[in-house]
Amino acid sequence: MNFSYTFLVPLIPFAVFIFLGFFYNRIKENISGWIGVAGLTSVAVLSYYTAIQYFYHTPKLDGKFQTFVYSVNWMNFTDTLKVDMGVLIDPISVMMLVVVSTISLMVHIYSMGYMHGDRGFTKFYAFLSLFTFSMMGLVLATNLFQIYIFWELVGVSSFLLIGYYYEKPSAVAAAKKAFIVTRFADFGFLVGILLVGYYLGSFDFQYLNGPEGIAAAQKFGSIFMGFSVIGLALVLMFMGGAGKSAMFPLHIWLPDAMEGPTPVSALIHAATMVVAGVYLVARMFPMFNFVDHGSALHIVAWVGAISTLIAAIIALTQFDIKRVLAFSTMSQIGYMMLALGVSGYDGHEGVGYMASMWHLFTHAMFKGLLFLGAGSVIHAVHSNLMQDMGGLHKYMKITSITFLIAALSIAGFPGFSGFFSKDEILIATFHHNRPIFYITLFVAGLTAFYMFRLYFSIFWNKKTHYHHTPHESPLTMTIPLVFLAIMSIVPGYFPFTEWVTPDKVGFHGHIDPMMASIATTVGVLGIGLAYFFYFKPTDYPAKISAAFGTFYVWTKNKFYIDELYLFVTRNIIFKYISGSFAWFDKKVVDGTMNLIGNSTVVGSEAIKGVQSGKVQDYAFAFVGGVIILVIVVIYML
C-alpha cells in the first residue's frame, strides 16, 4: 500500500490558513466558513480513507500492522544525527488522524452558527485551520525533532485561540498563562530530546522504539535516583507532555483556557492540545517501558492517578459549566496517562496501552459533544453559570438528549463507548497496581456524579425565569451534536483490541463481567446520588457543602494551587531570584556602561578647549608642541 498522499492531510488546513490569512479583509463571513469546512471535509475524507485502507486492506507482517514512513531529509547535524520531515503511518497515528479530523470538522461546522456575526469570523477560521495543521503535523511526525516543531505550533495556535477575545483582559491573561506554563514544561521536553539525540545519535522513532535503539538505551547505567541518562531524558520529555495535557501540577492553565470561544474549548479538550502528551508517551512507549525497567512509566502512572483524583474532586464544586468540563478533561486525561503507566508486560500485556488509546478515541467524541452541547446552552441563555440555568429540556430537546448521551458515556454506562474503554482501564489497573485501581474506581463514581449534577442542573431542576425564551440552536450547531452523539456510542464496538496494541503484544481484550459489574454499580450509584440532589430543587447540596466545611472551601478554590504559584512567583522568584538578577543588571552591567559613558563625558569636558576655534590658541599649541619636541630630542641625544 502507498500512503504517501497523507502529506496532504496537514497541508490542506495549512493552505486554508494561508488563504484566509492573506485575504482576511476580502472574504465574506459565510464564504470563509464554507472554505474552512470544505478544507476539513477533504481532510476527514482522506483520514477515513486511510483508516479503512490501513486496517482492512493492508497485509499484516507476522500478524502485526505494518509501519509506513515517507520522509525527506531536512537537516543534518552530524553524519549520523539528522532530521527528516515526513509522515509515519501506524495504528496510533491513523487513529489520531480520524480523531483530530472528526472533531475539527464538527467544530468547523458548529462554529458557522456559534460565531455567526462575529467581526473576526474569518480570522477565527484561519486560526482553527492553523490549529488543525499543527496537530496533524504532530501526530504524523516521524521523529522527535519534527514532533517538537509541531508541538510548539500547537502551543502558538492555542495562544491565539484562547486569547481570541483580545479586548477582554481575562482572555488575554488566560492566553498568556497557558503559553507561559507550557513553556516551562516544553523546556523539559526540549532538554529530553537533546539528551536522546546526543547519547543515542538519532531522533527517529523507528530507531528509538526498535530493538537497536532500546538496546543502545539500556547500556547506560544509573546516574541519579536509579535513572540512567536516557531514563532522565524520558522523564523530562514526559514533563513536556504533562504540561500540554494539563497534568498536576502543571494543570493551572486549563480552567482559564475556557475564556476562548466554546468551539475552541471543544477542540483543545477533545482532540488536540490536551491529548498531545498522551500521544507522546504512547509514541515513545517501548522506550518508556524497557529503559530502566519502566521507572519512567511509574511516574507517568502516579502523575495520572493524582491528576485524575484532584480534578474529579474539584469538578464537584464548580458552577461554571465550562470549568466543570475543563476539570473533567483533566481527570479523563489522567485516566489515559495512568493506563499507559500501568501497561508493563506483566501477564496482561498491552491492556493499559490499548485501553488508553481506546479511551482517547471515545473521550474525544463524548467530550467534544459535551463542550459543543455546553456551547449550545450558553448560546441560548447567555451565561456560563448553572445558577442561571434549569428546565432547559423543555426548550432544547436535541441539546438535552445529546448531552445526556455524552454524560452516560463518560459515566461508563453499559452500552455506551465510555463503558468499554473505562472497563479496560480498570482491568489494567486492577492487575498491575491496586492503589491506582481504587483511585480509578473512586474517580469513576465521582465522574458519574458531577456529570449528572451538571446535566440535571442545566436541563431539569428549577424552572428558571429567562428574559428571552431559550430556543434550540440552528442546524449548523445541532448536526454536529447528533453526529457526535452517535460517535459516543459506536466506537465502543470497534475492534480496538486488534487495531491498537504495541509491537510484539498478543493481548486480545475482553469484557470482564465482575469488573464491569463493579464499575457499573459505582457509576449508577453516582448517577442516583446526582438525581437525588439535583433533579429537583432541594437544600441537600447546601447542607452537604456546609458539612464539609473547610474542605469544601478549599475544593471550590481549586486547593489554592493558583494562589500558591502566585505566592512563589512573586515572593521568591521575582523578589529574590529575579530581583538579584535585576540588581546585578542595573548596578553592575548598567553601572559599568554608565561609568564608561560618564568618564567619556568628563574627559571630553576637560579637553574640549583644545577645539576652541581660535587661531591664536591653535598657534600657541603648535609652537608649544614644537618647543616640547625640541627639548625632548635635545635631551635624548
XYZ file of C-alpha atoms in Angstrom:
637
model
C 0.000 0.000 0.000
C 1.099 3.541 -0.721
C 0.087 6.138 1.868
C 2.292 8.945 0.596
C -0.840 11.008 -0.157
C -1.172 11.597 3.612
C 1.223 14.532 3.108
C -1.938 16.332 2.004
C -3.627 15.853 5.383
C -1.646 18.616 7.168
C -1.024 20.642 4.010
C -4.732 21.243 3.239
C -5.550 23.073 6.523
C -2.250 24.943 6.197
C -3.284 26.127 2.730
C -6.670 27.214 4.144
C -4.876 29.134 6.906
C -2.631 30.932 4.395
C -5.535 31.743 2.066
C -7.844 33.080 4.789
C -4.965 34.964 6.380
C -3.911 36.743 3.199
C -7.435 37.580 2.050
C -8.798 38.294 5.523
C -10.467 41.603 4.581
C -11.776 40.489 1.202
C -13.780 37.385 2.117
C -17.354 37.473 3.327
C -18.198 35.722 6.587
C -20.178 32.816 5.157
C -17.614 32.236 2.386
C -14.696 31.913 4.815
C -16.751 29.489 6.922
C -17.511 27.282 3.921
C -13.864 27.375 2.822
C -12.814 26.143 6.252
C -15.498 23.448 6.287
C -14.588 22.316 2.751
C -10.919 22.048 3.700
C -11.639 19.984 6.799
C -14.130 17.804 4.943
C -11.418 16.834 2.474
C -9.040 16.164 5.384
C -11.658 13.976 7.104
C -12.323 12.035 3.897
C -8.601 11.381 3.430
C -8.285 10.346 7.091
C -11.227 7.925 6.933
C -9.961 6.506 3.656
C -6.530 5.993 5.194
C -8.036 4.216 8.224
C -10.139 1.884 6.069
C -7.239 1.060 3.767
C -4.813 0.584 6.642
C -6.914 -1.524 8.998
C -8.854 -3.583 6.448
C -6.833 -3.777 3.222
C -3.167 -3.668 4.222
C -1.466 -7.065 4.602
C -0.017 -7.719 8.051
C 3.518 -8.876 8.770
C 3.768 -11.627 11.386
C 0.225 -10.796 12.435
C 1.072 -7.119 13.084
C 0.130 -3.972 11.235
C 2.943 -2.574 9.138
C 4.565 0.808 9.643
C 4.985 3.085 6.630
C 7.341 6.069 6.607
C 7.583 8.680 3.861
C 10.152 11.367 4.552
C 12.742 13.710 3.064
C 15.978 14.845 4.635
C 15.640 18.330 6.085
C 18.678 18.970 8.267
C 21.952 17.201 9.118
C 23.723 17.787 12.437
C 26.387 15.095 12.029
C 26.951 12.173 9.681
C 24.522 10.089 11.734
C 22.314 12.635 13.523
C 19.821 14.097 11.066
C 16.276 15.408 10.962
C 13.716 14.286 8.411
C 10.322 15.780 7.648
C 7.613 13.361 6.659
C 4.704 11.194 7.736
C 4.613 7.996 9.769
C 1.650 5.673 9.315
C 0.990 3.115 12.046
C -2.061 2.166 14.178
C -1.965 5.095 16.613
C -1.182 7.760 14.016
C -4.055 6.513 11.829
C -6.358 6.511 14.853
C -5.324 10.073 15.691
C -5.972 11.183 12.108
C -9.570 10.057 12.494
C -9.929 11.674 15.933
C -8.465 15.061 15.004
C -10.186 15.321 11.621
C -13.585 14.317 13.040
C -13.599 16.730 15.964
C -12.063 19.543 13.940
C -14.656 19.134 11.177
C -17.506 19.162 13.690
C -16.063 22.290 15.322
C -15.767 23.991 11.921
C -19.405 23.231 11.092
C -20.622 24.164 14.584
C -18.719 27.468 14.537
C -20.670 28.661 11.498
C -23.672 29.012 13.784
C -21.950 29.801 17.067
C -19.618 32.507 15.707
C -22.146 33.974 13.267
C -21.935 37.762 13.276
C -18.543 37.891 14.990
C -16.395 40.584 13.406
C -13.335 38.325 13.439
C -15.128 35.388 11.815
C -12.563 34.872 9.022
C -9.660 35.254 11.434
C -11.252 32.654 13.697
C -11.437 30.116 10.867
C -7.842 30.875 9.888
C -6.717 30.122 13.452
C -8.792 26.917 13.534
C -7.084 25.736 10.361
C -3.658 26.562 11.802
C -4.518 24.557 14.908
C -5.602 21.563 12.824
C -2.470 21.781 10.663
C -0.274 21.831 13.777
C -1.954 18.825 15.347
C -1.928 16.816 12.122
C 1.775 17.515 11.708
C 2.340 16.397 15.300
C 0.556 13.050 15.006
C 2.204 12.210 11.666
C 5.734 13.156 12.797
C 8.479 10.654 12.037
C 10.955 11.846 14.669
C 11.298 13.769 17.922
C 12.553 16.946 16.304
C 9.607 17.133 13.929
C 7.121 16.443 16.694
C 8.696 19.254 18.750
C 8.278 21.745 15.896
C 4.563 20.993 15.605
C 4.305 20.739 19.386
C 5.283 24.400 19.601
C 2.946 25.306 16.745
C 0.108 23.740 18.731
C 1.095 25.995 21.633
C 1.081 29.083 19.421
C -2.295 28.124 17.933
C -3.823 27.627 21.375
C -2.452 31.014 22.472
C -4.155 32.710 19.526
C -7.484 30.953 20.077
C -7.644 31.191 23.872
C -6.923 34.904 23.569
C -9.277 35.341 20.624
C -11.379 37.888 22.537
C -8.294 40.036 22.992
C -10.305 43.016 24.221
C -11.172 41.045 27.375
C -8.378 41.275 29.977
C -9.330 37.840 31.329
C -8.904 36.260 27.873
C -5.505 37.892 27.388
C -4.400 36.745 30.847
C -5.610 33.179 30.149
C -3.733 33.039 26.838
C -0.523 34.264 28.469
C -0.956 31.827 31.347
C -1.361 28.854 29.005
C 1.626 29.951 26.953
C 3.945 30.547 29.919
C 3.047 27.373 31.846
C 3.514 25.186 28.789
C 6.806 26.975 28.021
C 8.234 25.768 31.335
C 7.070 22.244 30.565
C 8.347 22.363 26.986
C 11.804 23.350 28.208
C 11.996 19.938 29.867
C 10.761 18.315 26.668
C 13.466 20.056 24.623
C 16.245 19.059 27.037
C 14.993 15.458 26.920
C 15.057 15.475 23.116
C 18.603 16.866 23.053
C 19.794 14.220 25.544
C 18.299 11.434 23.450
C 19.812 12.842 20.264
C 23.251 13.297 21.849
C 23.527 9.889 23.537
C 21.632 7.699 21.056
C 22.567 9.593 17.890
C 19.074 9.658 16.418
C 15.699 11.367 16.702
C 13.926 8.806 14.524
C 11.011 6.961 16.135
C 11.596 3.726 14.235
C 15.160 3.512 15.504
C 14.419 4.660 19.049
C 11.498 2.270 19.512
C 13.184 -0.572 17.652
C 15.449 -3.291 19.089
C 18.671 -1.401 18.258
C 17.585 1.846 19.876
C 16.258 0.163 23.006
C 19.419 -1.959 23.309
C 21.557 1.175 22.997
C 19.468 2.968 25.641
C 19.763 0.062 28.069
C 23.575 0.238 28.055
C 23.623 3.384 30.189
C 23.954 2.869 33.923
C 22.184 4.662 36.740
C 23.291 8.252 37.360
C 20.555 9.692 39.594
C 17.913 8.053 41.821
C 18.010 4.850 39.787
C 17.578 6.608 36.456
C 20.022 6.374 33.582
C 20.642 9.394 31.369
C 18.039 8.098 28.887
C 15.597 7.442 31.739
C 16.012 11.046 32.873
C 15.515 12.189 29.278
C 12.219 10.287 29.163
C 11.089 11.887 32.432
C 11.919 15.328 31.016
C 10.011 14.517 27.846
C 7.047 13.463 29.967
C 7.320 16.839 31.705
C 6.506 18.429 28.348
C 3.622 16.012 27.884
C 2.311 16.741 31.383
C 2.274 20.459 30.605
C 0.407 20.072 27.329
C -2.031 17.551 28.832
C -2.619 19.665 31.959
C -1.400 17.093 34.463
C -0.803 18.031 38.093
C 0.981 20.287 38.972
C 1.115 21.906 35.504
C -2.658 21.975 35.062
C -3.386 25.541 36.174
C -3.710 26.915 32.631
C -6.553 24.587 31.629
C -9.554 26.077 33.511
C -8.592 29.595 32.457
C -8.424 28.465 28.830
C -12.233 28.489 28.933
C -12.003 32.216 28.170
C -11.757 31.308 24.493
C -14.878 30.668 22.373
C -16.634 27.406 23.271
C -15.781 25.698 19.945
C -12.135 26.344 20.794
C -12.635 24.674 24.165
C -14.084 21.639 22.402
C -11.136 21.460 20.012
C -8.487 21.896 22.709
C -10.068 19.497 25.190
C -11.341 16.781 22.901
C -8.820 16.153 20.175
C -5.819 18.421 20.061
C -3.711 20.088 22.707
C -4.503 18.095 25.835
C -4.137 14.684 24.185
C -0.720 15.585 22.768
C 1.013 14.471 25.967
C -0.778 11.115 25.945
C 0.151 10.635 22.303
C 3.805 11.448 23.061
C 4.054 8.785 25.772
C 2.247 6.287 23.538
C 4.548 7.082 20.620
C 7.635 6.511 22.794
C 6.061 3.646 24.747
C 8.699 0.950 24.013
C 11.389 3.303 25.334
C 9.340 4.167 28.415
C 8.653 0.501 29.066
C 12.103 -1.043 28.609
C 14.546 1.663 29.754
C 15.359 1.463 33.496
C 12.777 -1.314 33.876
C 9.929 1.080 33.192
C 10.794 3.512 36.015
C 9.567 6.457 33.938
C 6.235 4.672 33.475
C 5.763 4.560 37.258
C 5.990 8.362 37.298
C 3.516 8.538 34.412
C 1.102 6.283 36.279
C 1.164 8.184 39.566
C 1.046 11.631 37.993
C -2.002 10.443 36.043
C -3.631 8.975 39.157
C -3.081 12.091 41.272
C -4.298 14.326 38.462
C -7.467 12.343 37.839
C -8.378 12.354 41.537
C -7.700 16.054 42.187
C -9.552 17.133 39.048
C -12.605 14.989 39.796
C -12.876 16.372 43.343
C -12.584 19.988 42.135
C -15.198 19.396 39.416
C -17.752 18.567 42.134
C -17.769 22.136 43.421
C -17.578 24.278 40.258
C -20.587 26.206 38.945
C -19.257 27.441 35.610
C -20.306 24.649 33.230
C -17.209 25.033 31.053
C -14.923 24.813 34.077
C -16.658 21.636 35.217
C -15.943 20.176 31.796
C -12.362 21.506 31.922
C -11.618 19.637 35.155
C -13.424 16.633 33.719
C -10.961 16.712 30.825
C -8.024 16.851 33.215
C -9.456 13.872 35.064
C -10.028 11.825 31.917
C -6.577 12.624 30.521
C -5.254 11.403 33.875
C -7.107 8.147 33.164
C -5.255 7.794 29.873
C -1.891 8.584 31.456
C -2.277 6.146 34.327
C -3.413 3.448 31.899
C -0.192 3.897 29.922
C 1.770 3.912 33.157
C 0.458 0.525 34.296
C 0.884 -1.084 30.881
C 4.024 -3.060 31.641
C 4.426 -6.542 30.222
C 3.476 -8.492 33.302
C 0.943 -11.052 32.126
C -1.687 -8.593 30.957
C 0.401 -7.323 28.070
C -0.747 -4.144 26.450
C -4.034 -3.830 28.344
C -3.266 -0.337 29.614
C -1.746 0.819 26.328
C -4.730 -0.365 24.319
C -7.186 0.956 26.921
C -5.513 4.358 26.944
C -5.714 4.713 23.161
C -9.290 3.449 23.155
C -10.259 5.918 25.861
C -8.505 8.697 23.957
C -10.748 7.921 20.976
C -14.002 7.592 22.910
C -13.222 10.591 25.114
C -12.644 12.783 22.061
C -16.173 12.055 20.863
C -18.144 12.446 24.089
C -16.052 15.342 25.397
C -16.373 17.176 22.095
C -20.131 16.615 22.357
C -20.216 17.873 25.956
C -18.421 21.106 25.097
C -20.471 21.743 21.983
C -23.619 20.985 23.988
C -22.466 23.442 26.639
C -21.885 25.987 23.894
C -25.421 25.449 22.633
C -26.747 26.129 26.145
C -24.576 29.230 26.576
C -25.715 30.433 23.160
C -29.317 30.148 24.354
C -29.111 31.632 27.870
C -26.025 33.896 27.526
C -24.466 32.629 30.744
C -21.942 30.004 31.835
C -23.289 29.588 35.365
C -25.518 26.717 36.437
C -27.417 29.094 38.732
C -28.740 30.836 35.619
C -29.996 27.599 34.078
C -32.603 24.956 34.698
C -35.548 23.391 32.925
C -33.918 23.730 29.502
C -35.028 20.259 28.389
C -38.388 21.816 27.547
C -36.812 24.303 25.133
C -33.744 22.450 23.811
C -34.617 18.786 23.388
C -31.899 17.949 20.854
C -29.204 19.529 23.001
C -30.643 17.842 26.103
C -30.774 14.347 24.589
C -27.330 14.535 23.011
C -25.833 15.946 26.216
C -27.427 13.052 28.133
C -25.830 10.543 25.751
C -22.406 12.138 26.314
C -22.941 12.168 30.091
C -23.888 8.474 30.092
C -20.829 7.667 28.009
C -18.346 9.485 30.246
C -20.054 7.946 33.292
C -19.305 4.499 31.850
C -22.930 3.406 31.498
C -23.232 -0.011 29.769
C -23.701 0.122 26.016
C -22.006 3.497 25.559
C -18.449 3.837 24.271
C -17.001 5.122 27.538
C -18.122 1.943 29.284
C -15.872 -0.254 27.150
C -12.721 1.863 27.301
C -13.067 2.609 31.010
C -13.591 -1.094 31.739
C -10.265 -1.904 30.086
C -8.518 0.769 32.147
C -9.958 -0.708 35.335
C -8.786 -4.177 34.294
C -5.275 -2.895 33.620
C -5.000 -1.087 36.966
C -6.530 -3.992 38.905
C -3.893 -6.427 37.668
C -0.929 -4.062 37.865
C -1.386 -1.510 40.648
C -4.131 -1.950 43.238
C -3.831 1.509 44.877
C -4.251 3.153 41.482
C -7.149 0.798 40.765
C -9.014 2.017 43.846
C -8.331 5.634 42.889
C -9.599 4.940 39.359
C -12.744 3.226 40.634
C -13.475 6.045 43.087
C -12.996 8.633 40.336
C -15.423 6.672 38.132
C -18.114 7.251 40.757
C -17.196 10.920 41.131
C -17.319 11.350 37.350
C -20.839 9.961 37.135
C -21.918 12.219 39.999
C -20.507 15.538 38.775
C -21.572 14.939 35.178
C -25.176 14.300 36.154
C -25.039 17.151 38.651
C -24.268 19.237 35.589
C -26.921 17.600 33.399
C -29.762 17.809 35.920
C -28.864 21.382 36.925
C -28.971 22.553 33.311
C -31.874 20.666 31.792
C -34.152 19.853 34.751
C -34.094 21.160 38.336
C -35.822 24.529 38.764
C -37.725 26.323 36.023
C -35.614 29.432 35.680
C -37.229 32.647 34.502
C -35.448 33.731 31.344
C -35.580 37.250 29.962
C -35.765 35.758 26.486
C -37.324 32.355 25.890
C -34.497 29.888 25.110
C -34.652 28.073 21.801
C -32.839 25.235 20.107
C -29.653 26.085 18.247
C -29.564 26.251 14.420
C -28.825 23.209 12.262
C -25.168 24.119 11.869
C -24.866 23.565 15.629
C -27.272 20.646 16.163
C -25.984 18.479 13.287
C -22.520 18.138 14.929
C -24.282 17.353 18.217
C -26.244 14.491 16.665
C -23.208 13.113 14.826
C -21.053 13.162 17.956
C -23.898 11.578 19.944
C -23.747 8.635 17.548
C -19.965 8.580 17.883
C -20.348 8.473 21.674
C -21.904 5.035 21.275
C -20.498 3.346 18.163
C -16.710 3.357 18.941
C -17.371 1.091 21.896
C -17.974 -1.683 19.394
C -14.831 -1.041 17.324
C -12.180 -3.823 17.457
C -9.621 -1.649 19.206
C -8.013 -4.688 20.823
C -6.976 -5.786 17.333
C -6.169 -2.364 15.902
C -4.163 -0.612 18.613
C -1.651 -2.688 20.533
C 2.093 -2.169 20.981
C 4.549 -4.236 18.971
C 5.071 -7.862 19.999
C 1.948 -7.894 22.136
C -0.566 -10.668 21.731
C -3.242 -9.306 24.056
C -6.875 -9.502 22.976
C -9.257 -7.516 25.149
C -12.467 -8.727 26.666
C -15.179 -7.523 28.986
C -14.585 -8.789 32.499
C -18.101 -9.420 33.906
C -17.023 -8.884 37.502
C -15.140 -5.653 36.756
C -17.937 -4.384 34.527
C -20.469 -5.067 37.285
C -18.415 -3.216 39.878
C -17.813 -0.234 37.596
C -21.470 -0.104 36.550
C -22.631 -0.235 40.163
C -20.326 2.636 41.112
C -21.462 4.675 38.109
C -25.158 4.071 38.723
C -24.664 4.998 42.382
C -23.089 8.301 41.302
C -25.954 8.994 38.895
C -28.503 8.116 41.562
C -26.962 10.488 44.080
C -26.881 13.269 41.499
C -30.572 12.635 40.758
C -31.417 12.787 44.456
C -29.557 16.083 44.959
C -30.137 17.959 41.703
C -33.092 16.688 39.670
C -35.405 18.899 41.710
C -34.578 21.923 43.891
C -33.597 20.821 47.414
C -31.476 22.168 50.241
C -29.403 18.976 50.415
C -26.482 20.335 48.330
C -26.156 23.346 50.666
C -26.251 21.087 53.743
C -23.594 18.741 52.344
C -21.406 21.689 51.388
C -21.697 23.121 54.870
C -20.931 19.711 56.384
C -17.624 19.516 54.532
C -16.739 22.993 55.780
C -13.137 23.964 55.139
C -12.542 21.072 52.728
C -15.399 22.316 50.551
C -13.955 25.831 50.554
C -10.536 24.502 49.564
C -12.062 22.372 46.834
C -14.156 25.214 45.452
C -10.998 27.331 45.304
C -9.130 24.544 43.490
C -6.974 23.821 46.556
C -5.437 27.295 46.164
C -2.841 25.909 43.757
C -3.040 29.043 41.600
C -2.525 31.200 44.672
C 0.459 29.066 45.683
C 2.039 29.595 42.278
C 1.454 33.339 42.526
C 2.960 33.448 46.021
C 6.074 31.538 44.944
C 6.387 33.608 41.777
C 6.021 36.995 43.444
C 7.715 36.416 46.780
C 10.501 34.030 45.849
C 11.192 34.100 42.119
C 10.531 37.787 41.484
C 11.769 39.092 44.839
C 14.911 37.057 45.363
C 15.926 35.266 42.179
C 14.718 37.740 39.562
C 15.420 40.594 41.981
C 19.055 39.524 42.313
C 19.486 39.372 38.562
C 17.758 42.735 38.204
C 20.152 44.278 40.793
C 23.185 42.818 39.014
C 21.882 44.031 35.657
C 21.179 47.526 36.975
C 24.159 48.052 39.258
C 26.895 46.051 37.549
C 26.048 45.794 33.852
C 24.281 49.142 33.506
C 26.656 50.695 36.070
C 29.709 49.690 34.048
C 28.222 51.146 30.888
C 27.253 54.325 32.750
C 30.789 54.628 34.177
C 32.304 54.375 30.716
C 29.872 56.937 29.365
C 30.361 59.345 32.269
C 34.140 59.022 32.060
C 33.942 59.915 28.394
C 31.833 62.985 29.196
C 34.235 64.162 31.947
C 37.268 63.621 29.728
C 35.684 65.441 26.824
C 34.805 68.376 29.103
C 38.433 68.580 30.185
C 39.912 68.651 26.689
C 37.187 70.346 24.693
C 39.043 73.698 24.989
C 41.599 72.356 22.535
C 38.987 72.724 19.809
C 38.099 76.332 20.670
C 38.043 77.662 17.112
C 40.549 80.480 17.946
C 43.592 80.678 15.648
C 45.818 82.109 18.387
C 45.058 79.098 20.619
C 45.986 76.705 17.816
C 49.207 78.716 17.115
C 50.116 78.662 20.804
C 49.508 74.905 20.981
C 51.512 74.351 17.806
C 54.520 76.431 18.979
C 54.367 74.896 22.435
C 54.325 71.420 20.961
C 57.323 72.174 18.756
C 59.272 73.520 21.726
C 58.490 70.419 23.790
C 59.561 68.118 20.975
C 62.804 70.074 20.502
C 63.605 69.858 24.201
C 62.853 66.130 24.262
C 65.042 65.478 21.219
C 67.947 67.565 22.610
C 67.908 65.798 25.977
C 67.577 62.361 24.386
C 70.604 62.978 22.197
